[in-house]
mmCIF file of C-alpha atoms and ligand atoms in Angstrom:
data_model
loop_
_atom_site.group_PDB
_atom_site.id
_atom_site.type_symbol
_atom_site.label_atom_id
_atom_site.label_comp_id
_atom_site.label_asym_id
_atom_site.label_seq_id
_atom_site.Cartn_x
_atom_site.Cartn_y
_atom_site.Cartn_z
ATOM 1 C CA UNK D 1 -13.553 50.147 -23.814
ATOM 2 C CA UNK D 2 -10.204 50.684 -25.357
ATOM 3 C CA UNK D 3 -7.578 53.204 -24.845
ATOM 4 C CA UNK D 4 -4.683 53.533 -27.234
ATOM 5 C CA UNK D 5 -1.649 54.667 -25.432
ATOM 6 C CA UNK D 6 0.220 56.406 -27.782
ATOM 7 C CA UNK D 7 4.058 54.954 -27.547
ATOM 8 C CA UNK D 8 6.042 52.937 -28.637
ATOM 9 C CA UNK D 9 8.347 52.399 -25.596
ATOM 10 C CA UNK D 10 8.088 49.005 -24.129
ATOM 11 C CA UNK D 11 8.911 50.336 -20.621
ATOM 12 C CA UNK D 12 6.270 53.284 -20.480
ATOM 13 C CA UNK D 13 3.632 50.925 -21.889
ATOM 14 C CA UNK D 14 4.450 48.503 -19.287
ATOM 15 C CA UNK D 15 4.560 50.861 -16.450
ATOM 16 C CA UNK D 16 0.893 52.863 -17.744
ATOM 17 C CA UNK D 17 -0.724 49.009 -18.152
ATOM 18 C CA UNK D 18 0.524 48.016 -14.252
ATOM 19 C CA UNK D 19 -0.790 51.132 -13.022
ATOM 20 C CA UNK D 20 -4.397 50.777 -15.262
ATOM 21 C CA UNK D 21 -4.541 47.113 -14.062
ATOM 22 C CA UNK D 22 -8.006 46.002 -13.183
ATOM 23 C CA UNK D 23 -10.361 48.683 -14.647
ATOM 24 C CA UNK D 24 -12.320 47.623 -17.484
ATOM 25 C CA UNK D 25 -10.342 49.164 -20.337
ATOM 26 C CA UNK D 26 -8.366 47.077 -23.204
ATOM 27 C CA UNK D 27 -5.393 48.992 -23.523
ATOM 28 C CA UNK D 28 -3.816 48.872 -26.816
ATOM 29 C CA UNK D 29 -0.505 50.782 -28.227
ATOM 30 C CA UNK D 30 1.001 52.332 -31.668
ATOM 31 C CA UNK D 31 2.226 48.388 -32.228
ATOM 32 C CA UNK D 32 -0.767 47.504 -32.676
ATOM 33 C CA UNK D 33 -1.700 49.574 -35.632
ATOM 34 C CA UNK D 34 -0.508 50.109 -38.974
ATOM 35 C CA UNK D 35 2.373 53.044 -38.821
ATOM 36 C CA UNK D 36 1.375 56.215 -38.587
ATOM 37 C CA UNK D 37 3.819 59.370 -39.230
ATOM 38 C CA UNK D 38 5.288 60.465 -36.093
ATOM 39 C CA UNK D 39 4.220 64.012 -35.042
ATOM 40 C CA UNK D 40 7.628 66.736 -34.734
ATOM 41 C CA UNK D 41 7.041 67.015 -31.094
ATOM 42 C CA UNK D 42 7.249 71.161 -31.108
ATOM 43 C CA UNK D 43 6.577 72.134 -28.579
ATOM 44 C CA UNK D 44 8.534 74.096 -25.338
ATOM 45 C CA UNK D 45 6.592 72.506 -22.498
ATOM 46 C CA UNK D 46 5.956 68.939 -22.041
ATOM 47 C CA UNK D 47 2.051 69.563 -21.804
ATOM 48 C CA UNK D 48 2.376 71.161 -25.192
ATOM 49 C CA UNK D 49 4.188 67.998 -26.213
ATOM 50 C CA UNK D 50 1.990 65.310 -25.297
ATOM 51 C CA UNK D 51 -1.386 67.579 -26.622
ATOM 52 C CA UNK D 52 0.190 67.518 -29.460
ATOM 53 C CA UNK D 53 0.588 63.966 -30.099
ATOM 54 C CA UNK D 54 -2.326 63.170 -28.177
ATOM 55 C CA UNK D 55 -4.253 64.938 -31.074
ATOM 56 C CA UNK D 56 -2.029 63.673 -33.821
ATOM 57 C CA UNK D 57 -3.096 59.957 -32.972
ATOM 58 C CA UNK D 58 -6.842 60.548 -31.779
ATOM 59 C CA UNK D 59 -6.829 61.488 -35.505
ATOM 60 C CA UNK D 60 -4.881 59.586 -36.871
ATOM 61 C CA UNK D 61 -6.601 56.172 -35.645
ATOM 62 C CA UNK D 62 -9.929 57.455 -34.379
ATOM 63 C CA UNK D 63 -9.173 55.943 -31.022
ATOM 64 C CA UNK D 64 -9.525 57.279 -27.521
ATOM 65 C CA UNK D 65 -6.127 58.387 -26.946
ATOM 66 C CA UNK D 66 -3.636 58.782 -24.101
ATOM 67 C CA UNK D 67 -0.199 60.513 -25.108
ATOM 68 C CA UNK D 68 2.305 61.582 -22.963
ATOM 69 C CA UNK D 69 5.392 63.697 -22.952
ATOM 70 C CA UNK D 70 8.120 63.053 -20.214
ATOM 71 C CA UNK D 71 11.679 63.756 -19.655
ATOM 72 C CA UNK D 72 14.498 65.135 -16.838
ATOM 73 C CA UNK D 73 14.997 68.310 -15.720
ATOM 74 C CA UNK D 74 18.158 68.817 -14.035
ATOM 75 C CA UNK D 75 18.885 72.428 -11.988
ATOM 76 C CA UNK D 76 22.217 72.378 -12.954
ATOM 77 C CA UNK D 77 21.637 72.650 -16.508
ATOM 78 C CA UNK D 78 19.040 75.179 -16.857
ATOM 79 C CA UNK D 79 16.211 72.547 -16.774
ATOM 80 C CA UNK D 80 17.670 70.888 -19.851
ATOM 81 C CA UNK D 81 17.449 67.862 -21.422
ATOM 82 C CA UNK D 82 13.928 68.627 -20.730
ATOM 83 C CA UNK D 83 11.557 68.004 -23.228
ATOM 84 C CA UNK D 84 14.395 67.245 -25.990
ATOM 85 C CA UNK D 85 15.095 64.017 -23.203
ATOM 86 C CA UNK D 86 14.767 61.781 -26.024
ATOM 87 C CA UNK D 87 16.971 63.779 -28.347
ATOM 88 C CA UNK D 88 19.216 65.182 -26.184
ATOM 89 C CA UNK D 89 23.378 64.771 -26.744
ATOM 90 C CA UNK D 90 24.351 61.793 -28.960
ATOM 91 C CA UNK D 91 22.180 58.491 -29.370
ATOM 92 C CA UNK D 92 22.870 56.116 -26.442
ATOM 93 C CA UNK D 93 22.487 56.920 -22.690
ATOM 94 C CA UNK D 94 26.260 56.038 -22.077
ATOM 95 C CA UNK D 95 27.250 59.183 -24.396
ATOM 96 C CA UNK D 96 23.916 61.574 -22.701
ATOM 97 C CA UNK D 97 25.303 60.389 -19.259
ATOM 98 C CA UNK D 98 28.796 61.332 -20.027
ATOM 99 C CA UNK D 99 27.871 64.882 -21.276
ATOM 100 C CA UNK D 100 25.884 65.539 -18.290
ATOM 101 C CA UNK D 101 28.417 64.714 -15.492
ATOM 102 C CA UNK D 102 30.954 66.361 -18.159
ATOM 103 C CA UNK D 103 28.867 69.488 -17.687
ATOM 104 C CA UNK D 104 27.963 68.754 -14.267
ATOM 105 C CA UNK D 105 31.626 68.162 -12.861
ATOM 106 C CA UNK D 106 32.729 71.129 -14.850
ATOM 107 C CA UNK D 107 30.108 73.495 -12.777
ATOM 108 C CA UNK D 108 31.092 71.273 -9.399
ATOM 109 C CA UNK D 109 27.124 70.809 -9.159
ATOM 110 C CA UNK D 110 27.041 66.869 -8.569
ATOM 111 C CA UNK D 111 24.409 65.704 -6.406
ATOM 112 C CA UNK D 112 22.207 68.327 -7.802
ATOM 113 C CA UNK D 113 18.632 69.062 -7.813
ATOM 114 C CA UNK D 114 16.700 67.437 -10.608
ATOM 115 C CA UNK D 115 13.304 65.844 -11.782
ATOM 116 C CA UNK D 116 11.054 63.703 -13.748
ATOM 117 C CA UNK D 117 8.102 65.273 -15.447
ATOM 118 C CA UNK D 118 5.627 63.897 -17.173
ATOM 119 C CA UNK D 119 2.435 65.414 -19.085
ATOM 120 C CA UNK D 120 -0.217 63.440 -19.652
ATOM 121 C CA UNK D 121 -3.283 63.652 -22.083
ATOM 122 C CA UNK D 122 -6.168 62.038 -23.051
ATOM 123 C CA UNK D 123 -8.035 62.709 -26.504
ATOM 124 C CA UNK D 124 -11.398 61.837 -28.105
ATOM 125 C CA UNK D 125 -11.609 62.891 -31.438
ATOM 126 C CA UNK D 126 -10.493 66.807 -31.586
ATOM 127 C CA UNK D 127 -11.617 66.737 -27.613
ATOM 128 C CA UNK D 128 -9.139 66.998 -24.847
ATOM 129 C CA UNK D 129 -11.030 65.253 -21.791
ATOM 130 C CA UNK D 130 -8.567 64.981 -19.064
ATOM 131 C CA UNK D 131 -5.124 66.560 -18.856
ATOM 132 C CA UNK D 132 -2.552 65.840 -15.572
ATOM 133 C CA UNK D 133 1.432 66.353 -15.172
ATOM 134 C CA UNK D 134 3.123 64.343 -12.438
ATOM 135 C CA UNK D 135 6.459 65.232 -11.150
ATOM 136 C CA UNK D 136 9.572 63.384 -8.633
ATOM 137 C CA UNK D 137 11.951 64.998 -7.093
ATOM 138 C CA UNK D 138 15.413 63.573 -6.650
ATOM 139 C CA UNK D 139 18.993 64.249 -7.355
ATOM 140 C CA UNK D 140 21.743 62.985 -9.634
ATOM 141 C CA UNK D 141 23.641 60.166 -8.979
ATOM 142 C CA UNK D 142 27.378 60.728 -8.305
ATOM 143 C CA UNK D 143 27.292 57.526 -10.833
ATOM 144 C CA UNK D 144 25.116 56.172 -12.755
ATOM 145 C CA UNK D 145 23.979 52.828 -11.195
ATOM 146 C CA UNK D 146 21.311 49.930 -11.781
ATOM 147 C CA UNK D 147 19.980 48.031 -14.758
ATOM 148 C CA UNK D 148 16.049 48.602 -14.249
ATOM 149 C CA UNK D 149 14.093 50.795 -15.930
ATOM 150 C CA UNK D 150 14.863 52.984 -18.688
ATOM 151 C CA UNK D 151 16.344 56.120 -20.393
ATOM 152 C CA UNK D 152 17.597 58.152 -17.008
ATOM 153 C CA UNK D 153 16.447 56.052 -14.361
ATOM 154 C CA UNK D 154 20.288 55.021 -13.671
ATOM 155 C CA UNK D 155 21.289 59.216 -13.107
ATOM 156 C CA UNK D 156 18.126 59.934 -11.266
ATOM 157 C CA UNK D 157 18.865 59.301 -7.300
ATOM 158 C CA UNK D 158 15.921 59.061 -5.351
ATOM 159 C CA UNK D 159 16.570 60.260 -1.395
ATOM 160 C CA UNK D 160 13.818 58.459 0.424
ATOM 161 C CA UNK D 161 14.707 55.001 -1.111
ATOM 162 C CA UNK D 162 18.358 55.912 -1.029
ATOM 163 C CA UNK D 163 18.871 54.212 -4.848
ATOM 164 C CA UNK D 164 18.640 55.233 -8.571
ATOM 165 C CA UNK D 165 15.318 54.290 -9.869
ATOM 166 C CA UNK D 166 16.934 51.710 -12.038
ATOM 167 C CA UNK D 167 17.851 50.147 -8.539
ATOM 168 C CA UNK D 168 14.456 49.560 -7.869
ATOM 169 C CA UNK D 169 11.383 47.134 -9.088
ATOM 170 C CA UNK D 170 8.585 48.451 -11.529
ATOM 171 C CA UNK D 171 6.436 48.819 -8.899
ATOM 172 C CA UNK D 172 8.709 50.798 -6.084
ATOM 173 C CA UNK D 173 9.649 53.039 -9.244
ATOM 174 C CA UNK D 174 5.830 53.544 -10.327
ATOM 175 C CA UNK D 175 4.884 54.029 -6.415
ATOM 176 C CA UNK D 176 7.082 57.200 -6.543
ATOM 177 C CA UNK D 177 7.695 58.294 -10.144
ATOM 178 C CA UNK D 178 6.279 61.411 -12.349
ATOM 179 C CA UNK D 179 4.558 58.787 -14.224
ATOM 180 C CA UNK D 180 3.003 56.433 -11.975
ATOM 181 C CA UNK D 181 1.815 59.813 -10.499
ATOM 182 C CA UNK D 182 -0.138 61.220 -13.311
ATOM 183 C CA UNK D 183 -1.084 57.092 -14.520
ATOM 184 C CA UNK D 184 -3.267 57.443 -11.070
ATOM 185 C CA UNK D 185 -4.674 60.436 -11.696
ATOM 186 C CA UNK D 186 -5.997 59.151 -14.688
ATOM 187 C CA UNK D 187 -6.913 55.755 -13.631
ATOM 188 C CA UNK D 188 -8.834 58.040 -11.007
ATOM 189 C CA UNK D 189 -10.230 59.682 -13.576
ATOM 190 C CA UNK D 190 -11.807 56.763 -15.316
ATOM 191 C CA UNK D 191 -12.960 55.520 -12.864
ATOM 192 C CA UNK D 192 -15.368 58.021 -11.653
ATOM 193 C CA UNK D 193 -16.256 59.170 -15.186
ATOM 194 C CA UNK D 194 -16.960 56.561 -16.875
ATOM 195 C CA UNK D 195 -20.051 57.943 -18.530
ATOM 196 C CA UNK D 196 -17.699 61.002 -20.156
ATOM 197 C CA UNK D 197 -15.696 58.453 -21.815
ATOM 198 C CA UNK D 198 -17.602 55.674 -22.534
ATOM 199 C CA UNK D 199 -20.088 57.915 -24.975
HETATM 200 P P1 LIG K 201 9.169 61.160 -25.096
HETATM 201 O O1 LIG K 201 8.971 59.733 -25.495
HETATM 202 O O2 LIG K 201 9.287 62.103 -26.236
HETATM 203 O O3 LIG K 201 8.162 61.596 -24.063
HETATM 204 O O4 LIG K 201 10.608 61.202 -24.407
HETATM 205 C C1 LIG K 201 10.747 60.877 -23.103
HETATM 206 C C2 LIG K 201 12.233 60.713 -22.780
HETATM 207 O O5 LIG K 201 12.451 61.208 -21.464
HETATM 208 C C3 LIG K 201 12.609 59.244 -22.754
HETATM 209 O O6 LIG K 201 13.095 58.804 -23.995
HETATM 210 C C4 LIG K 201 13.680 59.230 -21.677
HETATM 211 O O7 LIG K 201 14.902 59.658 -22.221
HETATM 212 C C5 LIG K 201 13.207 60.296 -20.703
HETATM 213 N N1 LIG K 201 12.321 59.714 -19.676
HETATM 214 C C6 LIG K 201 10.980 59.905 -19.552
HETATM 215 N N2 LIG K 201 10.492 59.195 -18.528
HETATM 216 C C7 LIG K 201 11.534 58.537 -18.013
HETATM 217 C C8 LIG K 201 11.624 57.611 -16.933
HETATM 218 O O8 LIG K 201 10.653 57.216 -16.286
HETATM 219 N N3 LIG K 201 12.862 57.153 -16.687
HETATM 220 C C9 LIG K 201 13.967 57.539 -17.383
HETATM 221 N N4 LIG K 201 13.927 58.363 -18.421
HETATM 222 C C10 LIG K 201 12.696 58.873 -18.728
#
């Protein structure tokens, strides 16, 4: 059986295939087909999100399709970058970094409450068979700190391990994180319902 997972990010891929590991399922990405045009991503929630280009690509290549939509919410700042993570304040993660603790330090609200989200979806055809959101709870960093991972993982302070999940290996991140979360709940999924998504 084969799943495309709808991404082009090296790091998510690699952190969905660890987690999907040993089920039968061939797990192929947008790299492996010819380009298709990127969907505008307009949605306000990141379920809405990830529906979206869930649907986009089920159609797109005819394959069963996973997309997901992910990103940080930080108290401090009203929730954002939110779903505009990707987009949000100036193209590298040096620049989004500075404007946070910018914005942060002006509010004295360092150390605050924040969290990974991530919506999950899996499409056949125009069908949405299984739908999850997974979610970590942390803090961020006075600093930013580590070389692992990807995109926030060097803000994002997790308590219990004490570290910023770029600290930390693939696997203690993916134990923990929003999307090894909602990667289980799918792998789960398949797993028990194999006839739904094998026909
Ligand atoms: P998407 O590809 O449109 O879902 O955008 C997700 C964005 O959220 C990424 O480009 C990152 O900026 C951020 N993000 C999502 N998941 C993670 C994570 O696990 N670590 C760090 N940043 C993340």
């Amino acid at each position: 059986m084969q799943l495309l997972v709808a991404t082009t990010n090296a790091h998510k891929l690699s952190e969905i295939r660890s987690i999907l590991t040993g089920l039968d399922v061939n797990l192929v990405s947008l790299s492996d087909f010819p380009p298709v045009i990127v969907p505008d991503e307009t949605g306000d929630t990141f379920v809405a999100n990830a529906r979206e280009k869930a649907l986009h690509y089920a159609a797109a290549t005819g394959q069963l399709t996973l997309a997901e939509d992910s990103g940080l919410e930080i108290d401090g700042l009203n929730g954002e970058p939110g779903v505009h993570s990707a987009r949000f304040n100036g193209d590298s993660y040096s620049e989004r970094f500075k404007a946070i603790y910018t914005r942060l330090a002006n509010a004295e609200r360092l150390r605050c409450r924040a969290r990974f989200v991530c919506a999950l979806v899996v499409v056949r055809g125009s069908n949405i068979l299984f739908e999850t959101r997974g979610t970590v709870e942390g803090q961020v960093a006075n600093e930013p700190s580590g070389a692992a991972g990807f995109g926030y993982d060097p803000i994002f302070h997790y308590p219990p391990y004490g570290k910023t999940l770029a600290e930390v290996s693939r696997e203690e991140k993916t134990a923990v994180s929003h999307r090894g979360k909602a990667v289980r709940a799918l792998r789960n999924y398949l797993a028990t319902n194999t006839a739904l998504w094998e026909t």
